[in-house]
Tab-separated table of C-alpha atoms in Angstrom:
chain	number	residue	atom	x	y	z
I	503	UNK	CA	99.438	30.989	-139.453
I	504	UNK	CA	100.769	29.313	-142.925
I	505	UNK	CA	96.994	29.934	-143.044
I	506	UNK	CA	96.440	33.188	-141.937
I	507	UNK	CA	99.454	34.997	-143.309
I	508	UNK	CA	98.508	35.080	-146.968
I	509	UNK	CA	95.510	36.529	-146.051
I	510	UNK	CA	96.976	39.962	-144.774
I	511	UNK	CA	97.878	41.692	-148.828
I	512	UNK	CA	94.310	42.003	-148.535
I	513	UNK	CA	92.906	41.312	-144.853
I	514	UNK	CA	95.654	42.496	-142.508
I	515	UNK	CA	93.097	45.047	-140.677
I	516	UNK	CA	90.364	42.022	-139.630
I	517	UNK	CA	93.817	40.055	-138.669
I	518	UNK	CA	95.717	41.920	-136.816
I	519	UNK	CA	92.421	43.422	-134.797
I	520	UNK	CA	92.021	39.036	-133.826
I	521	UNK	CA	96.040	39.167	-133.145
I	522	UNK	CA	95.559	42.299	-130.919
I	523	UNK	CA	92.719	40.702	-128.737
I	524	UNK	CA	94.520	37.439	-128.420
I	525	UNK	CA	97.426	39.436	-127.013
I	526	UNK	CA	95.542	40.881	-124.903
I	527	UNK	CA	93.692	38.048	-123.560
I	528	UNK	CA	97.101	36.432	-122.492
I	529	UNK	CA	98.801	39.095	-121.196
I	530	UNK	CA	95.487	39.251	-118.586
I	531	UNK	CA	96.317	35.846	-117.539
I	532	UNK	CA	97.406	35.226	-114.408
I	533	UNK	CA	98.476	31.260	-114.358
I	534	UNK	CA	99.040	29.727	-111.125
I	535	UNK	CA	101.819	27.378	-112.113
I	536	UNK	CA	105.087	27.607	-112.995
I	537	UNK	CA	104.144	25.789	-116.613
I	538	UNK	CA	101.430	27.920	-117.466
I	539	UNK	CA	103.597	30.861	-116.770
I	540	UNK	CA	105.869	29.779	-119.190
I	541	UNK	CA	102.825	28.823	-121.586
I	542	UNK	CA	101.402	32.186	-121.513
I	543	UNK	CA	105.407	34.170	-122.195
I	544	UNK	CA	105.547	31.652	-124.639
I	545	UNK	CA	102.080	32.178	-126.468
I	546	UNK	CA	103.100	36.369	-126.384
I	547	UNK	CA	106.054	35.952	-128.327
I	548	UNK	CA	104.324	33.748	-131.043
I	549	UNK	CA	101.293	36.204	-131.567
I	550	UNK	CA	103.544	39.880	-131.263
I	551	UNK	CA	105.891	37.983	-133.401
I	552	UNK	CA	102.914	36.880	-135.674
I	553	UNK	CA	101.918	40.195	-135.933
I	554	UNK	CA	105.332	41.144	-136.966
I	555	UNK	CA	105.417	38.658	-139.793
I	556	UNK	CA	102.047	40.118	-140.595
I	557	UNK	CA	102.921	43.917	-141.285
I	558	UNK	CA	106.045	42.896	-142.941
I	559	UNK	CA	104.058	41.004	-145.733
I	560	UNK	CA	101.494	43.460	-146.119
I	561	UNK	CA	104.274	45.917	-146.591
I	562	UNK	CA	106.938	43.664	-148.796
I	563	UNK	CA	103.713	42.591	-151.552
I	564	UNK	CA	103.104	46.303	-151.632
I	565	UNK	CA	107.331	46.799	-152.349
I	566	UNK	CA	107.172	43.135	-154.938
I	567	UNK	CA	104.844	45.602	-157.381
I	568	UNK	CA	108.075	48.045	-158.377
I	569	UNK	CA	110.586	45.153	-158.419
I	570	UNK	CA	110.025	45.058	-161.930
I	571	UNK	CA	110.084	48.516	-163.128
I	572	UNK	CA	114.167	49.417	-162.796
I	573	UNK	CA	115.242	46.356	-164.074
I	574	UNK	CA	117.936	44.075	-163.232
I	575	UNK	CA	120.756	46.745	-163.745
I	576	UNK	CA	123.259	47.761	-160.711
I	577	UNK	CA	121.589	50.545	-161.339
I	578	UNK	CA	118.224	49.305	-161.778
I	579	UNK	CA	118.744	47.338	-157.842
I	580	UNK	CA	120.501	50.942	-156.364
I	581	UNK	CA	117.064	53.088	-157.942
I	582	UNK	CA	114.783	50.240	-156.333
I	583	UNK	CA	115.479	50.403	-153.323
I	584	UNK	CA	115.921	54.023	-153.584
I	585	UNK	CA	112.113	53.718	-154.503
I	586	UNK	CA	111.390	50.882	-151.837
I	587	UNK	CA	112.744	53.148	-149.125
I	588	UNK	CA	109.882	55.680	-149.847
I	589	UNK	CA	106.944	52.818	-150.139
I	590	UNK	CA	105.093	53.406	-146.705
I	591	UNK	CA	101.893	50.656	-146.641
I	592	UNK	CA	98.475	52.462	-145.988
I	593	UNK	CA	97.155	53.699	-142.505
I	594	UNK	CA	95.533	51.209	-140.350
I	595	UNK	CA	92.020	52.837	-138.954
I	596	UNK	CA	93.057	54.946	-136.367
I	597	UNK	CA	91.176	52.665	-134.063
I	598	UNK	CA	92.557	49.774	-134.456
I	599	UNK	CA	96.079	50.888	-134.682
I	600	UNK	CA	95.417	53.027	-131.018
I	601	UNK	CA	94.049	49.859	-129.885
I	602	UNK	CA	97.172	48.015	-131.298
I	603	UNK	CA	99.609	50.629	-129.148
I	604	UNK	CA	98.132	50.476	-126.181
I	605	UNK	CA	98.332	46.055	-126.391
I	606	UNK	CA	101.889	46.007	-127.443
I	607	UNK	CA	103.760	49.122	-125.785
I	608	UNK	CA	103.080	47.392	-121.972
I	609	UNK	CA	105.183	44.249	-123.003
I	610	UNK	CA	107.802	46.800	-124.529
I	611	UNK	CA	108.485	47.044	-120.816
I	612	UNK	CA	106.754	45.079	-118.547
I	613	UNK	CA	108.171	42.845	-116.433
I	614	UNK	CA	107.684	38.832	-117.434
I	615	UNK	CA	108.767	36.157	-115.555
I	616	UNK	CA	110.463	33.682	-117.870
I	617	UNK	CA	111.626	34.725	-121.617
I	618	UNK	CA	111.529	38.809	-119.936
I	619	UNK	CA	113.983	39.252	-122.997
I	620	UNK	CA	112.367	37.537	-125.863
I	621	UNK	CA	109.094	38.764	-124.947
I	622	UNK	CA	110.415	42.928	-125.073
I	623	UNK	CA	111.887	42.190	-128.093
I	624	UNK	CA	109.033	40.627	-129.353
I	625	UNK	CA	107.131	43.494	-128.322
I	626	UNK	CA	109.893	45.989	-129.993
I	627	UNK	CA	109.388	44.412	-133.311
I	628	UNK	CA	105.679	44.718	-133.366
I	629	UNK	CA	105.942	48.535	-131.773
I	630	UNK	CA	108.541	48.968	-135.076
I	631	UNK	CA	106.464	47.833	-138.029
I	632	UNK	CA	102.901	49.161	-136.580
I	633	UNK	CA	104.841	52.377	-136.700
I	634	UNK	CA	105.178	51.813	-140.226
I	635	UNK	CA	101.845	51.890	-140.984
I	636	UNK	CA	100.667	54.952	-138.351
I	637	UNK	CA	103.768	56.216	-137.594
I	638	UNK	CA	101.848	59.666	-136.519
I	639	UNK	CA	99.309	58.694	-133.690
I	640	UNK	CA	102.216	56.832	-131.928
I	641	UNK	CA	104.756	59.552	-132.412
I	642	UNK	CA	102.004	62.257	-130.534
I	643	UNK	CA	102.081	59.702	-127.844
I	644	UNK	CA	105.633	59.109	-127.596
I	645	UNK	CA	106.824	63.199	-127.232
I	646	UNK	CA	104.072	64.605	-125.606
I	647	UNK	CA	106.906	65.213	-122.148
I	648	UNK	CA	108.649	67.609	-124.840
I	649	UNK	CA	105.214	69.944	-125.014
I	650	UNK	CA	106.393	73.479	-123.589
I	651	UNK	CA	104.964	73.989	-120.015
I	652	UNK	CA	104.251	70.482	-119.269
I	653	UNK	CA	105.607	69.012	-116.190
I	654	UNK	CA	105.909	65.221	-116.827
I	655	UNK	CA	107.361	62.659	-114.207
I	656	UNK	CA	111.015	61.095	-114.513
I	657	UNK	CA	109.318	58.187	-115.394
I	658	UNK	CA	107.247	59.171	-117.881
I	659	UNK	CA	109.865	61.058	-119.436
I	660	UNK	CA	111.727	57.589	-119.201
I	661	UNK	CA	109.037	55.228	-120.655
I	662	UNK	CA	108.250	57.612	-123.891
I	663	UNK	CA	112.186	57.413	-124.985
I	664	UNK	CA	112.433	53.785	-123.655
I	665	UNK	CA	109.567	53.624	-126.703
I	666	UNK	CA	110.807	55.911	-129.543
I	667	UNK	CA	113.560	53.619	-129.991
I	668	UNK	CA	111.730	51.265	-131.680
I	669	UNK	CA	110.255	53.319	-133.874
I	670	UNK	CA	111.136	53.381	-137.336
I	671	UNK	CA	112.179	56.908	-138.654
I	672	UNK	CA	112.929	57.805	-142.386
I	673	UNK	CA	115.271	61.351	-143.218
I	674	UNK	CA	112.333	63.366	-142.460
I	675	UNK	CA	111.127	61.744	-139.179
I	676	UNK	CA	113.962	61.550	-137.922
I	677	UNK	CA	114.873	65.093	-138.453
I	678	UNK	CA	111.831	66.131	-137.153
I	679	UNK	CA	112.265	64.188	-133.682
I	680	UNK	CA	115.775	65.891	-133.771
I	681	UNK	CA	113.961	69.352	-133.438
I	682	UNK	CA	111.764	68.285	-130.741
I	683	UNK	CA	114.484	66.711	-128.890
I	684	UNK	CA	115.996	69.889	-129.319
I	685	UNK	CA	113.513	71.859	-128.293
I	686	UNK	CA	112.743	70.316	-125.169
I	687	UNK	CA	116.152	70.145	-123.832
I	688	UNK	CA	115.478	71.726	-120.036
I	689	UNK	CA	113.263	68.289	-119.659
I	690	UNK	CA	116.776	66.530	-119.940
I	691	UNK	CA	118.390	67.956	-117.160
I	692	UNK	CA	119.060	64.831	-114.441
I	693	UNK	CA	121.921	62.797	-115.334
I	694	UNK	CA	119.726	59.647	-115.985
I	695	UNK	CA	117.796	61.247	-117.955
I	696	UNK	CA	120.235	62.305	-120.212
I	697	UNK	CA	121.949	58.886	-120.419
I	698	UNK	CA	118.390	57.526	-121.752
I	699	UNK	CA	117.928	60.437	-124.147
I	700	UNK	CA	121.718	59.337	-125.679
I	701	UNK	CA	120.864	55.430	-125.852
I	702	UNK	CA	117.782	56.145	-127.965
I	703	UNK	CA	118.553	58.637	-130.033
I	704	UNK	CA	121.794	56.226	-130.809
I	705	UNK	CA	119.414	53.706	-131.513
I	706	UNK	CA	117.341	55.680	-133.277
I	707	UNK	CA	119.471	56.800	-135.313
I	708	UNK	CA	121.150	53.235	-136.379
I	709	UNK	CA	117.753	52.312	-137.178
I	710	UNK	CA	117.532	55.073	-139.747
I	711	UNK	CA	120.850	54.120	-141.391
I	712	UNK	CA	120.334	50.006	-141.492
I	713	UNK	CA	116.519	50.470	-142.751
I	714	UNK	CA	117.163	53.769	-144.961
I	715	UNK	CA	120.866	52.877	-146.474
I	716	UNK	CA	120.404	55.173	-149.502
I	717	UNK	CA	119.399	58.286	-147.570
I	718	UNK	CA	121.952	57.756	-145.750
I	719	UNK	CA	124.791	57.417	-148.552
I	720	UNK	CA	122.770	60.211	-149.531
I	721	UNK	CA	123.337	62.583	-146.824
I	722	UNK	CA	126.283	61.367	-146.428
I	723	UNK	CA	127.084	62.733	-150.075
I	724	UNK	CA	125.442	66.109	-149.253
I	725	UNK	CA	122.298	65.180	-151.800
I	726	UNK	CA	120.503	64.740	-148.479
I	727	UNK	CA	119.154	67.419	-145.897
I	728	UNK	CA	117.973	66.529	-142.748
I	729	UNK	CA	114.978	68.305	-142.512
I	730	UNK	CA	111.891	68.793	-140.426
I	731	UNK	CA	108.357	69.626	-142.043
């Protein structure tokens, strides 16, 4: 791990491809013993956390380049944070991003024999970081139930909504998501779906506040409006 993570500043895609393949291999295992199941779950947690660490390392590596530009005064620190909130790393190859998405998302909702909460938490963090890189690819998969003339099942709606809460939304992306939800109100008529939607939107808004505090302050001060694309 100590030698792998620093490679991510230049070779992130190769590292993620390897980690995704290993995660897929482990998730397909069907150990016969309890010890084997525990080992498989712990390996999944390790690989998913390493995926997150590698994505974060590359993102931080890019942000680090701006640290000396704004100075060390309080105003300089605020301006630096404001700038860093706008920085997104270059997207991964779309095919790789879709492969990562396809291997990670089942682990967010799939039942595990052991360490269910920890596997789910590790997978949701990996999805969050993946959305930093390839948001547009991911959001398209998770808003399919909002498309007009669609006829998704309740299970499909709940699954897509559940995954939506783990994405990294900036102000523009959050506004666009809220617009899509508003235009799809007929999809959310059932009580169970409405409950899930309320929980997901609350989580999405808090994620935005936690990860983009300068944008939130700007909104409160009236210098920013939530406007979609």
